[in-house]
PDB file of C-alpha atoms in Angstrom:
ATOM      1  CA  MET A   1     -74.893   2.701   3.862  1.00  0.00           C
ATOM      2  CA  VAL A   2     -72.886   0.312   6.061  1.00  0.00           C
ATOM      3  CA  THR A   3     -72.374   3.132   8.572  1.00  0.00           C
ATOM      4  CA  LEU A   4     -76.114   3.877   8.624  1.00  0.00           C
ATOM      5  CA  ILE A   5     -77.066   0.233   9.146  1.00  0.00           C
ATOM      6  CA  ASP A   6     -74.476  -0.118  11.899  1.00  0.00           C
ATOM      7  CA  ALA A   7     -75.955   2.950  13.617  1.00  0.00           C
ATOM      8  CA  VAL A   8     -79.451   1.424  13.406  1.00  0.00           C
ATOM      9  CA  ASN A   9     -78.136  -1.846  14.848  1.00  0.00           C
ATOM     10  CA  ARG A  10     -76.410  -0.001  17.677  1.00  0.00           C
ATOM     11  CA  GLY A  11     -79.708   1.659  18.535  1.00  0.00           C
ATOM     12  CA  LEU A  12     -81.837  -1.480  18.314  1.00  0.00           C
ATOM     13  CA  THR A  13     -79.525  -3.859  20.186  1.00  0.00           C
ATOM     14  CA  PRO A  14     -79.858  -2.184  23.626  1.00  0.00           C
ATOM     15  CA  LEU A  15     -83.607  -1.795  23.044  1.00  0.00           C
ATOM     16  CA  PHE A  16     -83.997  -5.538  22.499  1.00  0.00           C
ATOM     17  CA  ASP A  17     -81.681  -6.204  25.442  1.00  0.00           C
ATOM     18  CA  LEU A  18     -84.159  -4.227  27.546  1.00  0.00           C
ATOM     19  CA  LEU A  19     -87.138  -6.136  26.136  1.00  0.00           C
ATOM     20  CA  CYS A  20     -85.469  -9.475  26.901  1.00  0.00           C
ATOM     21  CA  TRP A  21     -84.177  -8.516  30.354  1.00  0.00           C
ATOM     22  CA  PRO A  22     -87.343  -9.492  32.338  1.00  0.00           C
ATOM     23  CA  PHE A  23     -87.151 -13.004  30.853  1.00  0.00           C
ATOM     24  CA  ARG A  24     -83.447 -13.713  31.434  1.00  0.00           C
ATOM     25  CA  ALA A  25     -84.151 -16.333  34.129  1.00  0.00           C
ATOM     26  CA  LEU A  26     -86.812 -18.062  31.995  1.00  0.00           C
ATOM     27  CA  PRO A  27     -86.511 -20.301  28.938  1.00  0.00           C
ATOM     28  CA  PRO A  28     -85.956 -18.243  25.765  1.00  0.00           C
ATOM     29  CA  ILE A  29     -89.388 -19.095  24.337  1.00  0.00           C
ATOM     30  CA  TRP A  30     -90.968 -16.649  26.816  1.00  0.00           C
ATOM     31  CA  ALA A  31     -88.924 -13.719  25.548  1.00  0.00           C
ATOM     32  CA  LEU A  32     -89.715 -14.735  21.978  1.00  0.00           C
ATOM     33  CA  LEU A  33     -93.414 -14.953  22.886  1.00  0.00           C
ATOM     34  CA  ALA A  34     -93.426 -11.398  24.257  1.00  0.00           C
ATOM     35  CA  ILE A  35     -91.520  -9.951  21.287  1.00  0.00           C
ATOM     36  CA  SER A  36     -93.765 -11.824  18.837  1.00  0.00           C
ATOM     37  CA  CYS A  37     -96.851 -10.340  20.525  1.00  0.00           C
ATOM     38  CA  LEU A  38     -95.457  -6.800  20.286  1.00  0.00           C
ATOM     39  CA  SER A  39     -94.353  -7.417  16.698  1.00  0.00           C
ATOM     40  CA  GLY A  40     -97.776  -8.729  15.690  1.00  0.00           C
ATOM     41  CA  VAL A  41     -99.478  -5.670  17.163  1.00  0.00           C
ATOM     42  CA  ALA A  42     -96.975  -3.331  15.478  1.00  0.00           C
ATOM     43  CA  MET A  43     -97.381  -4.984  12.071  1.00  0.00           C
ATOM     44  CA  VAL A  44    -101.187  -4.831  12.235  1.00  0.00           C
ATOM     45  CA  TRP A  45    -101.002  -1.159  13.219  1.00  0.00           C
ATOM     46  CA  ILE A  46     -98.642  -0.408  10.312  1.00  0.00           C
ATOM     47  CA  PHE A  47    -100.922  -2.298   7.914  1.00  0.00           C
ATOM     48  CA  GLY A  48    -103.893  -0.278   9.096  1.00  0.00           C
ATOM     49  CA  ARG A  49    -102.085   3.047   8.649  1.00  0.00           C
ATOM     50  CA  THR A  50    -100.612   2.309   5.219  1.00  0.00           C
ATOM     51  CA  SER A  51    -103.552   0.558   3.516  1.00  0.00           C
ATOM     52  CA  ASP A  52    -106.893   1.713   2.101  1.00  0.00           C
ATOM     53  CA  GLN A  53    -109.045   0.201   4.832  1.00  0.00           C
ATOM     54  CA  SER A  54    -112.400   1.157   3.298  1.00  0.00           C
ATOM     55  CA  ARG A  55    -111.607  -0.529  -0.034  1.00  0.00           C
ATOM     56  CA  ILE A  56    -110.178  -3.606   1.683  1.00  0.00           C
ATOM     57  CA  ARG A  57    -113.315  -3.876   3.832  1.00  0.00           C
ATOM     58  CA  HIS A  58    -115.521  -3.533   0.742  1.00  0.00           C
ATOM     59  CA  LEU A  59    -113.574  -6.194  -1.172  1.00  0.00           C
ATOM     60  CA  ARG A  60    -113.685  -8.645   1.714  1.00  0.00           C
ATOM     61  CA  GLU A  61    -117.451  -8.177   2.027  1.00  0.00           C
ATOM     62  CA  GLN A  62    -117.827  -8.838  -1.698  1.00  0.00           C
ATOM     63  CA  ILE A  63    -115.696 -11.988  -1.457  1.00  0.00           C
ATOM     64  CA  ARG A  64    -117.747 -13.242   1.515  1.00  0.00           C
ATOM     65  CA  GLY A  65    -120.984 -12.562  -0.333  1.00  0.00           C
ATOM     66  CA  ASN A  66    -119.797 -14.384  -3.449  1.00  0.00           C
ATOM     67  CA  LEU A  67    -118.644 -17.364  -1.377  1.00  0.00           C
ATOM     68  CA  ILE A  68    -122.110 -17.574   0.163  1.00  0.00           C
ATOM     69  CA  GLY A  69    -123.528 -17.424  -3.358  1.00  0.00           C
ATOM     70  CA  VAL A  70    -121.380 -20.403  -4.407  1.00  0.00           C
ATOM     71  CA  ARG A  71    -122.923 -22.449  -1.589  1.00  0.00           C
ATOM     72  CA  LEU A  72    -126.469 -21.322  -2.394  1.00  0.00           C
ATOM     73  CA  PHE A  73    -126.226 -21.952  -6.157  1.00  0.00           C
ATOM     74  CA  GLN A  74    -123.951 -24.989  -6.107  1.00  0.00           C
ATOM     75  CA  ARG A  75    -126.160 -26.807  -8.655  1.00  0.00           C
ATOM     76  CA  ASP A  76    -126.057 -23.960 -11.196  1.00  0.00           C
ATOM     77  CA  VAL A  77    -122.724 -24.290 -12.993  1.00  0.00           C
ATOM     78  CA  GLY A  78    -123.078 -21.013 -14.886  1.00  0.00           C
ATOM     79  CA  VAL A  79    -123.716 -18.977 -11.740  1.00  0.00           C
ATOM     80  CA  ILE A  80    -120.861 -20.675  -9.889  1.00  0.00           C
ATOM     81  CA  LEU A  81    -118.412 -19.890 -12.699  1.00  0.00           C
ATOM     82  CA  ARG A  82    -119.437 -16.218 -12.692  1.00  0.00           C
ATOM     83  CA  LEU A  83    -119.113 -16.035  -8.908  1.00  0.00           C
ATOM     84  CA  GLN A  84    -115.700 -17.701  -8.988  1.00  0.00           C
ATOM     85  CA  ARG A  85    -114.540 -15.206 -11.617  1.00  0.00           C
ATOM     86  CA  ARG A  86    -115.639 -12.368  -9.332  1.00  0.00           C
ATOM     87  CA  ILE A  87    -113.927 -13.987  -6.340  1.00  0.00           C
ATOM     88  CA  PHE A  88    -110.632 -14.319  -8.227  1.00  0.00           C
ATOM     89  CA  GLY A  89    -110.879 -10.724  -9.451  1.00  0.00           C
ATOM     90  CA  ASP A  90    -111.597  -9.362  -5.968  1.00  0.00           C
ATOM     91  CA  THR A  91    -108.796 -11.478  -4.515  1.00  0.00           C
ATOM     92  CA  PHE A  92    -106.337 -10.062  -7.043  1.00  0.00           C
ATOM     93  CA  ARG A  93    -107.468  -6.501  -6.246  1.00  0.00           C
ATOM     94  CA  TYR A  94    -107.095  -7.214  -2.527  1.00  0.00           C
ATOM     95  CA  MET A  95    -103.540  -8.494  -3.052  1.00  0.00           C
ATOM     96  CA  ARG A  96    -102.728  -5.332  -5.013  1.00  0.00           C
ATOM     97  CA  LEU A  97    -104.045  -3.161  -2.165  1.00  0.00           C
ATOM     98  CA  ALA A  98    -102.025  -5.159   0.374  1.00  0.00           C
ATOM     99  CA  LEU A  99     -98.775  -4.925  -1.604  1.00  0.00           C
ATOM    100  CA  VAL A 100     -97.664  -1.469  -0.418  1.00  0.00           C
ATOM    101  CA  PRO A 101     -98.341  -2.179   3.295  1.00  0.00           C
ATOM    102  CA  MET A 102     -96.455  -5.473   3.012  1.00  0.00           C
ATOM    103  CA  VAL A 103     -93.445  -3.717   1.479  1.00  0.00           C
ATOM    104  CA  VAL A 104     -93.531  -1.089   4.239  1.00  0.00           C
ATOM    105  CA  MET A 105     -93.679  -3.823   6.900  1.00  0.00           C
ATOM    106  CA  LEU A 106     -90.728  -5.655   5.365  1.00  0.00           C
ATOM    107  CA  VAL A 107     -88.193  -3.180   6.786  1.00  0.00           C
ATOM    108  CA  PRO A 108     -89.177  -3.414  10.490  1.00  0.00           C
ATOM    109  CA  VAL A 109     -89.741  -7.169  10.229  1.00  0.00           C
ATOM    110  CA  LEU A 110     -86.232  -7.663   8.845  1.00  0.00           C
ATOM    111  CA  LEU A 111     -84.709  -5.515  11.608  1.00  0.00           C
ATOM    112  CA  ILE A 112     -86.634  -7.455  14.255  1.00  0.00           C
ATOM    113  CA  MET A 113     -85.512 -10.771  12.775  1.00  0.00           C
ATOM    114  CA  THR A 114     -81.832  -9.801  12.837  1.00  0.00           C
ATOM    115  CA  GLN A 115     -82.130  -8.945  16.532  1.00  0.00           C
ATOM    116  CA  LEU A 116     -83.922 -12.221  17.256  1.00  0.00           C
ATOM    117  CA  ASN A 117     -81.256 -14.136  15.351  1.00  0.00           C
ATOM    118  CA  LEU A 118     -78.625 -12.458  17.532  1.00  0.00           C
ATOM    119  CA  ARG A 119     -80.313 -13.841  20.661  1.00  0.00           C
ATOM    120  CA  PHE A 120     -82.001 -17.091  19.674  1.00  0.00           C
ATOM    121  CA  ALA A 121     -79.850 -18.654  16.937  1.00  0.00           C
ATOM    122  CA  VAL A 122     -76.888 -19.840  19.023  1.00  0.00           C
ATOM    123  CA  SER A 123     -76.048 -20.338  22.689  1.00  0.00           C
ATOM    124  CA  PRO A 124     -73.035 -19.050  24.629  1.00  0.00           C
ATOM    125  CA  LEU A 125     -70.036 -21.319  24.960  1.00  0.00           C
ATOM    126  CA  ALA A 126     -70.316 -23.128  28.296  1.00  0.00           C
ATOM    127  CA  PRO A 127     -67.135 -23.129  30.429  1.00  0.00           C
ATOM    128  CA  GLY A 128     -65.091 -26.142  29.363  1.00  0.00           C
ATOM    129  CA  GLU A 129     -66.611 -26.296  25.879  1.00  0.00           C
ATOM    130  CA  THR A 130     -64.713 -25.618  22.669  1.00  0.00           C
ATOM    131  CA  ALA A 131     -65.502 -23.731  19.481  1.00  0.00           C
ATOM    132  CA  VAL A 132     -63.749 -23.130  16.175  1.00  0.00           C
ATOM    133  CA  VAL A 133     -62.781 -19.541  15.390  1.00  0.00           C
ATOM    134  CA  LYS A 134     -62.404 -18.824  11.668  1.00  0.00           C
ATOM    135  CA  ALA A 135     -60.893 -15.787   9.998  1.00  0.00           C
ATOM    136  CA  PHE A 136     -61.548 -15.131   6.309  1.00  0.00           C
ATOM    137  CA  VAL A 137     -59.105 -13.069   4.258  1.00  0.00           C
ATOM    138  CA  ARG A 138     -59.771 -11.196   1.030  1.00  0.00           C
ATOM    139  CA  ASP A 139     -56.560 -12.410  -0.617  1.00  0.00           C
ATOM    140  CA  ALA A 140     -55.614 -16.069  -0.061  1.00  0.00           C
ATOM    141  CA  GLU A 141     -51.937 -15.183  -0.562  1.00  0.00           C
ATOM    142  CA  LEU A 142     -52.047 -13.522   2.863  1.00  0.00           C
ATOM    143  CA  LEU A 143     -52.362 -16.994   4.410  1.00  0.00           C
ATOM    144  CA  GLY A 144     -48.699 -17.571   3.614  1.00  0.00           C
ATOM    145  CA  ALA A 145     -47.827 -15.029   6.324  1.00  0.00           C
ATOM    146  CA  PRO A 146     -47.697 -15.852  10.069  1.00  0.00           C
ATOM    147  CA  ALA A 147     -51.119 -16.166  11.709  1.00  0.00           C
ATOM    148  CA  ARG A 148     -52.013 -16.319  15.382  1.00  0.00           C
ATOM    149  CA  LEU A 149     -55.000 -15.903  17.666  1.00  0.00           C
ATOM    150  CA  GLU A 150     -54.533 -13.724  20.725  1.00  0.00           C
ATOM    151  CA  ALA A 151     -56.734 -14.509  23.735  1.00  0.00           C
ATOM    152  CA  GLY A 152     -56.791 -13.745  27.456  1.00  0.00           C
ATOM    153  CA  SER A 153     -56.429 -16.180  30.341  1.00  0.00           C
ATOM    154  CA  ASP A 154     -60.166 -16.971  30.330  1.00  0.00           C
ATOM    155  CA  LEU A 155     -59.752 -18.623  26.926  1.00  0.00           C
ATOM    156  CA  SER A 156     -57.340 -21.328  25.806  1.00  0.00           C
ATOM    157  CA  VAL A 157     -56.205 -21.526  22.185  1.00  0.00           C
ATOM    158  CA  GLU A 158     -55.765 -25.287  21.782  1.00  0.00           C
ATOM    159  CA  THR A 159     -54.501 -25.567  18.208  1.00  0.00           C
ATOM    160  CA  PRO A 160     -52.065 -23.736  15.959  1.00  0.00           C
ATOM    161  CA  ALA A 161     -53.425 -21.915  12.940  1.00  0.00           C
ATOM    162  CA  VAL A 162     -54.963 -24.291  10.391  1.00  0.00           C
ATOM    163  CA  ARG A 163     -54.918 -22.724   6.934  1.00  0.00           C
ATOM    164  CA  MET A 164     -57.362 -23.516   4.125  1.00  0.00           C
ATOM    165  CA  PRO A 165     -56.186 -21.457   1.132  1.00  0.00           C
ATOM    166  CA  ALA A 166     -58.952 -22.709  -1.167  1.00  0.00           C
ATOM    167  CA  ALA A 167     -61.562 -21.216   1.177  1.00  0.00           C
ATOM    168  CA  GLY A 168     -59.439 -18.198   2.077  1.00  0.00           C
ATOM    169  CA  GLU A 169     -59.652 -18.983   5.772  1.00  0.00           C
ATOM    170  CA  VAL A 170     -57.551 -19.815   8.796  1.00  0.00           C
ATOM    171  CA  ALA A 171     -58.970 -21.479  11.915  1.00  0.00           C
ATOM    172  CA  TRP A 172     -58.181 -22.222  15.562  1.00  0.00           C
ATOM    173  CA  ARG A 173     -59.943 -24.219  18.267  1.00  0.00           C
ATOM    174  CA  VAL A 174     -60.503 -22.370  21.524  1.00  0.00           C
ATOM    175  CA  ARG A 175     -61.799 -23.468  24.925  1.00  0.00           C
ATOM    176  CA  ALA A 176     -63.725 -21.272  27.355  1.00  0.00           C
ATOM    177  CA  ASN A 177     -62.297 -21.380  30.879  1.00  0.00           C
ATOM    178  CA  ALA A 178     -64.713 -18.948  32.540  1.00  0.00           C
ATOM    179  CA  PRO A 179     -68.026 -17.230  31.795  1.00  0.00           C
ATOM    180  CA  GLY A 180     -68.077 -13.710  30.398  1.00  0.00           C
ATOM    181  CA  GLU A 181     -67.477 -11.772  27.202  1.00  0.00           C
ATOM    182  CA  HIS A 182     -63.905 -12.443  26.134  1.00  0.00           C
ATOM    183  CA  ARG A 183     -61.733 -10.521  23.698  1.00  0.00           C
ATOM    184  CA  LEU A 184     -60.062 -12.249  20.771  1.00  0.00           C
ATOM    185  CA  VAL A 185     -57.609 -10.685  18.345  1.00  0.00           C
ATOM    186  CA  VAL A 186     -56.887 -12.367  15.021  1.00  0.00           C
ATOM    187  CA  HIS A 187     -53.473 -11.588  13.520  1.00  0.00           C
ATOM    188  CA  VAL A 188     -52.741 -12.573   9.920  1.00  0.00           C
ATOM    189  CA  GLY A 189     -49.597 -11.078   8.480  1.00  0.00           C
ATOM    190  CA  GLY A 190     -49.660  -7.406   9.372  1.00  0.00           C
ATOM    191  CA  ALA A 191     -53.460  -7.283   9.678  1.00  0.00           C
ATOM    192  CA  SER A 192     -55.427  -7.761  12.886  1.00  0.00           C
ATOM    193  CA  VAL A 193     -59.112  -7.762  13.840  1.00  0.00           C
ATOM    194  CA  GLU A 194     -60.707  -7.890  17.270  1.00  0.00           C
ATOM    195  CA  ALA A 195     -63.790  -9.995  18.023  1.00  0.00           C
ATOM    196  CA  HIS A 196     -65.615 -11.108  21.150  1.00  0.00           C
ATOM    197  CA  LEU A 197     -66.526 -14.588  22.352  1.00  0.00           C
ATOM    198  CA  VAL A 198     -69.424 -15.037  24.786  1.00  0.00           C
ATOM    199  CA  ALA A 199     -69.189 -17.799  27.393  1.00  0.00           C
ATOM    200  CA  GLY A 200     -71.709 -18.767  30.037  1.00  0.00           C
ATOM    201  CA  GLU A 201     -74.983 -20.574  30.659  1.00  0.00           C
ATOM    202  CA  GLY A 202     -78.466 -19.848  29.381  1.00  0.00           C
ATOM    203  CA  TRP A 203     -79.160 -17.560  26.448  1.00  0.00           C
ATOM    204  CA  GLY A 204     -78.663 -13.949  25.401  1.00  0.00           C
ATOM    205  CA  ALA A 205     -77.140 -11.770  22.717  1.00  0.00           C
ATOM    206  CA  VAL A 206     -74.382 -13.897  21.161  1.00  0.00           C
ATOM    207  CA  PRO A 207     -72.829 -12.391  18.002  1.00  0.00           C
ATOM    208  CA  ASP A 208     -71.284 -15.268  16.073  1.00  0.00           C
ATOM    209  CA  ARG A 209     -69.443 -13.166  13.513  1.00  0.00           C
ATOM    210  CA  ARG A 210     -67.863  -9.830  12.842  1.00  0.00           C
ATOM    211  CA  THR A 211     -67.985  -9.047   9.166  1.00  0.00           C
ATOM    212  CA  GLY A 212     -66.808  -6.603   6.536  1.00  0.00           C
ATOM    213  CA  ARG A 213     -68.684  -8.192   3.640  1.00  0.00           C
ATOM    214  CA  GLY A 214     -70.900  -5.226   2.907  1.00  0.00           C
ATOM    215  CA  VAL A 215     -74.412  -3.982   3.526  1.00  0.00           C
ATOM    216  CA  ILE A 216     -76.276  -7.306   3.693  1.00  0.00           C
ATOM    217  CA  ASP A 217     -73.938  -8.954   6.210  1.00  0.00           C
ATOM    218  CA  THR A 218     -73.841  -5.785   8.320  1.00  0.00           C
ATOM    219  CA  LEU A 219     -77.635  -5.874   8.455  1.00  0.00           C
ATOM    220  CA  LEU A 220     -77.915  -9.601   9.169  1.00  0.00           C
ATOM    221  CA  TYR A 221     -75.221  -9.823  11.847  1.00  0.00           C
ATOM    222  CA  PRO A 222     -75.509  -7.054  14.450  1.00  0.00           C
ATOM    223  CA  GLY A 223     -73.754  -7.228  17.798  1.00  0.00           C
ATOM    224  CA  GLN A 224     -70.245  -6.292  16.690  1.00  0.00           C
ATOM    225  CA  PRO A 225     -69.065  -3.303  14.630  1.00  0.00           C
ATOM    226  CA  PRO A 226     -68.403  -3.961  10.941  1.00  0.00           C
ATOM    227  CA  ILE A 227     -64.887  -4.466   9.637  1.00  0.00           C
ATOM    228  CA  ALA A 228     -63.691  -1.825   7.182  1.00  0.00           C
ATOM    229  CA  GLY A 229     -64.427  -2.750   3.586  1.00  0.00           C
ATOM    230  CA  ASP A 230     -60.764  -2.457   2.546  1.00  0.00           C
ATOM    231  CA  HIS A 231     -59.381  -4.474   5.476  1.00  0.00           C
ATOM    232  CA  ALA A 232     -57.286  -7.534   4.617  1.00  0.00           C
ATOM    233  CA  ILE A 233     -59.365  -9.688   6.992  1.00  0.00           C
ATOM    234  CA  GLU A 234     -62.900  -9.984   5.653  1.00  0.00           C
ATOM    235  CA  ALA A 235     -64.713 -11.674   8.550  1.00  0.00           C
ATOM    236  CA  VAL A 236     -64.266 -13.529  11.834  1.00  0.00           C
ATOM    237  CA  GLU A 237     -66.735 -16.296  12.713  1.00  0.00           C
ATOM    238  CA  ILE A 238     -67.167 -18.279  15.940  1.00  0.00           C
ATOM    239  CA  GLY A 239     -68.788 -21.714  15.761  1.00  0.00           C
ATOM    240  CA  TYR A 240     -71.257 -21.725  18.639  1.00  0.00           C
ATOM    241  CA  ALA A 241     -73.776 -24.516  19.103  1.00  0.00           C
ATOM    242  CA  ALA A 242     -77.401 -23.867  18.146  1.00  0.00           C
ATOM    243  CA  LEU A 243     -79.647 -22.664  20.954  1.00  0.00           C
ATOM    244  CA  ASP A 244     -82.002 -25.352  22.264  1.00  0.00           C
ATOM    245  CA  MET A 245     -85.381 -23.605  22.136  1.00  0.00           C
ATOM    246  CA  ARG A 246     -88.485 -25.541  23.139  1.00  0.00           C
ATOM    247  CA  ALA A 247     -92.207 -24.841  23.179  1.00  0.00           C
ATOM    248  CA  ILE A 248     -94.308 -27.110  25.434  1.00  0.00           C
ATOM    249  CA  GLY A 249     -91.436 -29.581  25.408  1.00  0.00           C
ATOM    250  CA  TRP A 250     -90.967 -29.705  21.626  1.00  0.00           C
ATOM    251  CA  PRO A 251     -87.878 -28.295  19.894  1.00  0.00           C
ATOM    252  CA  VAL A 252     -88.730 -25.369  17.641  1.00  0.00           C
ATOM    253  CA  HIS A 253     -86.710 -23.009  15.479  1.00  0.00           C
ATOM    254  CA  TRP A 254     -87.024 -19.393  16.570  1.00  0.00           C
ATOM    255  CA  LEU A 255     -87.939 -18.225  13.062  1.00  0.00           C
ATOM    256  CA  VAL A 256     -90.900 -20.609  12.794  1.00  0.00           C
ATOM    257  CA  ALA A 257     -92.087 -19.695  16.293  1.00  0.00           C
ATOM    258  CA  PHE A 258     -91.777 -15.974  15.565  1.00  0.00           C
ATOM    259  CA  PHE A 259     -93.848 -16.076  12.389  1.00  0.00           C
ATOM    260  CA  VAL A 260     -96.548 -18.336  13.852  1.00  0.00           C
ATOM    261  CA  LEU A 261     -96.856 -16.357  17.087  1.00  0.00           C
ATOM    262  CA  SER A 262     -96.703 -12.872  15.555  1.00  0.00           C
ATOM    263  CA  ILE A 263     -99.317 -13.754  12.914  1.00  0.00           C
ATOM    264  CA  ALA A 264    -101.551 -15.355  15.563  1.00  0.00           C
ATOM    265  CA  PHE A 265    -101.316 -12.322  17.857  1.00  0.00           C
ATOM    266  CA  GLY A 266    -101.865  -9.974  14.933  1.00  0.00           C
ATOM    267  CA  TYR A 267    -105.065 -11.707  13.840  1.00  0.00           C
ATOM    268  CA  ALA A 268    -106.304 -12.000  17.417  1.00  0.00           C
ATOM    269  CA  LEU A 269    -105.848  -8.270  18.049  1.00  0.00           C
ATOM    270  CA  LYS A 270    -106.900  -6.814  14.691  1.00  0.00           C
ATOM    271  CA  GLY A 271    -110.438  -6.285  16.010  1.00  0.00           C
ATOM    272  CA  PRO A 272    -109.462  -4.199  19.056  1.00  0.00           C
ATOM    273  CA  LEU A 273    -107.050  -2.257  16.822  1.00  0.00           C
ATOM    274  CA  GLY A 274    -109.827  -1.598  14.308  1.00  0.00           C
ATOM    275  CA  VAL A 275    -107.852  -2.940  11.346  1.00  0.00           C
ATOM    276  CA  GLU A 276    -109.243  -4.961   8.447  1.00  0.00           C
ATOM    277  CA  LEU A 277    -106.770  -7.534   7.113  1.00  0.00           C
TER     278      LEU A 277
END
């Protein structure tokens, strides 16, 4: 399963690189806006193809009619109670009809979100800035062996290995000397794992960890190949700063912006797509 998910990630990452490429010189919110629009359209299309549109349309018409009845007979308590019972029943049936399409949509939405997290969660390390590189081992006893971080001339390793046996981790502080994608190699005892650190200005695909923690982590953190499940080093993490994303001057988290924008675009375009939500 890890191999399959890694293959999916390897296919999606260049696709999203291509989608983001026209917006590289613009603030990241513009790329997120475009992807949210496409995602909203795709989700509405999937909903329309996987749901019983005729029954959903019928239920929504019944709910609208009963709501009008509540307004017309607002002084007749008995009628209102009957109408409310019908509204609740139709709402429950609508939710049951929408369940399968929502489950189907969950898979592409999750894959889209992992790619957005790769690009909009953290920012590259600016030249001159520092970050903490952490390596996690499966057996804390391995931390008693020599540990070092190998880096090229474009990176400076400023501290010796700092071991935290209780957390099963060892850490170093590194400084970026030049922009680019730089190779790091973590050595702990006889085990070693390669990772990449991204330095530069602006925004882009910045993988902040390489992991061997199984299916979920492989899915959530694309950008670098997974570590073998039996490797002594479990994961390597790089502590980048959060990306400063703003919409009309206000700071906004990419996840909030994605959901708001994709839902808004989906509802705005459901009519042209001929889909009843």
